[in-house]
C-alpha positions in Angstrom: 0.3 -0.1 -0.1 1.4 3.6 -0.7 2.6 5.6 2.1 4.0 8.3 0.0 1.9 11.2 -2.7 4.2 13.4 -4.3 2.6 15.0 -7.2 3.5 17.4 -10.0 1.6 21.2 -9.7 0.7 22.8 -13.0 -1.7 20.7 -15.7 -1.4 18.3 -12.7 -2.6 18.9 -9.1 -3.8 22.9 -10.4 -6.9 23.5 -12.7 -7.7 25.9 -15.0 -7.9 28.7 -12.6 -3.9 28.5 -11.0 -6.1 26.9 -8.2 -6.8 22.8 -6.6 -10.1 21.9 -7.6 -12.6 20.5 -3.9 -12.8 17.5 -5.2 -9.1 17.8 -5.7 -8.7 18.8 -1.6 -10.3 16.1 -0.4 -8.6 13.1 -2.4 -5.9 14.5 -1.0 -7.1 15.0 3.5 -9.2 11.1 2.8 -4.8 10.2 2.0 -3.6 11.9 5.6 -6.4 10.3 7.5 -5.3 6.8 6.1 -2.3 8.2 7.6 0.0 8.5 3.7 1.5 11.4 3.7 1.1 13.2 0.5 3.8 16.3 -0.6 4.4 18.4 -3.8 6.7 18.2 -6.5 7.1 21.6 -8.9 9.0 24.0 -10.7 7.8 26.3 -8.7 9.4 28.3 -6.5 8.5 27.5 -2.8 6.4 31.6 -2.1 4.9 29.9 -5.5 3.2 26.2 -4.7 2.4 28.4 -1.0 0.3 29.8 -2.5 -2.6 28.1 -3.9 -1.8 25.5 -1.2 -2.8 27.4 1.6 -5.8 28.9 -0.9 -7.2 25.0 -0.1 -6.0 24.0 3.2 -3.2 21.9 2.5 -0.4 22.0 4.6 2.1 19.7 3.4 5.8 19.3 2.8 7.3 20.2 -0.6 10.3 20.3 -3.1 10.6 22.8 -5.5 12.4 24.2 -8.2 12.3 20.8 -9.8 14.5 19.8 -6.5 17.0 22.3 -6.3 15.0 22.8 -2.5 13.2 21.0 -0.4 11.2 21.9 2.2 9.0 20.6 5.4 6.1 21.8 6.2 6.8 23.7 8.6 9.0 25.6 5.6 11.9 25.0 7.0 14.6 24.2 3.9 15.8 20.9 4.3 19.0 20.8 1.6 19.2 22.6 -1.9 21.4 21.5 -4.2 22.8 24.8 -6.5 24.2 24.9 -10.0 28.3 26.5 -9.6 28.1 30.3 -10.5 31.0 29.1 -13.8 28.3 26.7 -15.2 25.4 29.5 -14.6 27.6 31.6 -16.7 28.3 29.9 -18.9 24.7 28.5 -20.1 23.1 32.6 -19.7 25.9 32.7 -21.7 24.7 30.5 -24.0 21.2 31.7 -23.4 21.7 35.6 -24.4 23.6 33.8 -27.7 20.6 33.3 -28.2 18.8 35.7 -27.6 16.6 33.9 -24.5 14.7 34.7 -22.0 15.4 33.9 -19.1 14.8 33.4 -15.0 16.9 32.2 -11.9 15.7 31.2 -9.3 18.1 31.7 -6.0 18.0 31.0 -2.3 17.4 34.8 -1.9 14.5 34.5 -4.4 14.1 35.0 -7.3 15.6 37.2 -10.4 15.6 38.6 -13.9 16.4 41.6 -15.7 13.0 42.6 -17.8 9.0 42.6 -16.4 8.5 43.7 -19.8 9.2 40.0 -21.2 9.0 38.3 -17.3 5.1 38.7 -18.3 4.9 37.7 -22.1 6.9 34.6 -21.6 4.3 33.2 -18.4 1.8 34.7 -20.8 3.2 31.5 -23.1 3.7 29.5 -20.9 -0.4 30.3 -19.4 -1.4 29.8 -23.1 0.0 26.1 -23.3 -1.4 24.6 -19.8 -4.2 26.2 -20.8 -5.3 26.8 -24.1 -8.7 27.7 -24.3 -7.7 31.2 -22.7 -7.4 33.9 -25.7 -3.8 35.3 -25.5 -5.2 38.8 -24.0 -6.8 36.6 -21.3 -2.8 34.8 -20.7 -1.3 37.9 -20.3 -3.6 39.7 -18.0 -3.2 36.2 -15.5 0.4 37.5 -16.4 -0.2 40.4 -14.7 -2.0 39.4 -11.4 0.5 36.9 -10.8 3.3 39.4 -11.1 1.8 41.4 -7.7 1.8 37.7 -6.4 4.5 36.2 -6.8 8.0 38.5 -5.8 10.3 38.9 -7.9 13.4 40.8 -8.5 14.4 42.5 -11.3 18.3 44.0 -11.3 19.7 45.4 -13.7 22.9 42.1 -14.9 22.0 39.3 -12.6 26.2 38.2 -13.1 27.2 41.1 -10.9 24.3 39.5 -7.7 26.4 36.3 -9.0 29.7 38.4 -7.6 28.1 36.8 -3.4 29.7 33.8 -2.3 26.5 33.6 -0.7 23.9 33.8 -3.3 22.9 29.7 -4.4 21.2 29.3 -8.3 19.1 26.3 -7.7 17.7 26.6 -11.3 18.0 28.6 -14.5 14.4 28.8 -16.2 13.5 30.2 -20.0 11.3 31.1 -21.9 10.9 31.7 -26.2 7.8 31.8 -27.8 9.0 29.6 -30.6 9.0 26.5 -28.3 11.0 23.7 -29.5 12.6 25.1 -31.7 14.7 27.4 -31.0 14.8 25.5 -27.3 15.9 22.1 -28.6 18.9 22.9 -29.8 19.5 25.7 -26.7 18.8 22.6 -24.5 21.7 20.6 -26.2 24.0 22.8 -26.2 24.0 23.0 -22.5 23.0 19.2 -22.0 26.6 19.5 -23.2 28.0 20.8 -20.6 27.3 18.3 -18.3 26.1 18.1 -14.4 22.8 19.9 -15.1 19.9 18.8 -15.6 18.0 20.2 -18.5 14.5 19.6 -18.5 11.0 20.8 -19.9 7.2 22.0 -18.5 5.8 23.3 -21.0 6.3 23.8 -24.8 7.5 27.1 -24.6 10.4 26.6 -21.9 13.3 25.2 -20.6 13.7 24.3 -17.0 17.9 24.2 -15.7 19.1 22.2 -12.5 22.2 20.4 -11.2 22.1 16.9 -12.9 21.5 16.1 -9.0 17.8 18.3 -8.4 16.0 16.4 -10.0 12.1 15.8 -8.7 13.0 11.7 -8.9 16.1 11.9 -6.5 14.5 14.7 -4.1 11.0 12.2 -3.9 13.7 8.9 -2.8 15.8 11.8 -0.6 12.2 12.3 1.5 11.1 8.7 1.7 14.2 6.8 2.6 14.1 10.3 5.3 10.8 8.7 6.0 12.0 5.4 6.4 9.6 4.3 3.7 10.5 2.0 -0.2 9.7 3.2 -3.2 7.5 0.4 -3.9 4.5 2.7 -1.7 5.8 6.0 -2.8 3.1 7.4 -6.2 4.1 9.6 -8.3 2.2 12.7 -10.5 3.3 14.2 -13.3 2.0 15.7 -16.9 5.3 17.3 -17.6 9.3 15.3 -19.0 10.7 17.5 -15.7 8.2 14.9 -13.8 9.5 11.8 -15.4 12.2 11.1 -13.1 9.8 10.6 -10.1 7.5 8.5 -12.7 10.3 6.1 -12.9 11.6 6.6 -9.0 7.6 5.1 -7.9 6.1 1.5 -7.5 3.1 3.5 -8.8 2.7 5.8 -11.6 0.2 7.9 -13.0 0.4 10.5 -15.8 -2.2 12.8 -16.0 -5.2 12.4 -19.1 -3.2 15.7 -20.5 0.3 14.9 -20.2 2.6 15.0 -23.2 2.1 11.6 -24.8 5.7 11.2 -24.5 5.2 10.9 -21.1 2.1 8.8 -20.4 5.3 5.9 -21.5 6.2 6.9 -17.9 3.8 5.9 -16.1 2.2 3.2 -15.1 -1.8 4.3 -14.6 -3.3 6.7 -16.4 -5.8 9.4 -15.1 -8.3 12.5 -16.4 -6.8 15.5 -16.8 -6.3 18.7 -14.5 -10.0 19.8 -16.0 -11.4 16.7 -13.8 -9.3 16.3 -11.1 -6.9 13.8 -12.4 -5.1 13.8 -9.5 -7.8 13.1 -6.6 -8.7 10.7 -9.0 -5.4 8.4 -9.3 -5.8 9.3 -5.2 -8.7 7.3 -4.6 -8.2 4.3 -7.1 -4.7 3.9 -5.3 -6.6 3.4 -1.8 -9.7 1.9 -3.4 -7.1 -0.7 -5.7 -4.9 -0.5 -2.8 -1.8 -0.2 -5.9 
């Protein structure tokens, strides 16, 4: 029987309004009542993840930034897996050379060099996850998100990296032309070595240290809890979820997951717009998966 559930957020736990549905919330609470721990494993930073969880009244541990930082239920950081500054500089050089907008998540917050590009890129990401929205609506939602998310705009992120106390945990980049531009750039970054290049949507790339992956973080948390991987359940929809889908004994891909991602999961559930996470949890409980 499962003892630990780790769920992705965007395109998985969250619905079209970037909220957690009542059905998902009730299933999570039922699992908790049965002694099954629920946690999120997301590409978001802690602040972004906590906003949706607090709204639903869900108090749980969090794997954030694709596994670069893990928090317990109280919000205490348990460990981080940073990208060495020289490598981060090289990644930014490659992105700048290709005219690709990026943001840098650190142990001291999220940084960007352009608010207009941030809004445009986030709107593109929203439109990918919620194709029913018009681009104008996506822009409006992206602008509203800026009010909720603390992001610091600076003239030069490179200057910040001169501070030894600053750790780069993830670099996320966006381009409206998606794989045509990001595909070759992702390969170039991968060839640097020691880095994991994944994606949470058609229009982005996410760069982490090779040891900062959701699957590694889930395995670490399970080990700390004395839980075997056969007793772990994971749920996801995109390529940055593959490592945890491969790791867990019970794995579900969302109905809206990328086709290739579905191949890595043992089970399939409904889409994020149909409370697929809640349905997967109930199935796992009822069928004693």
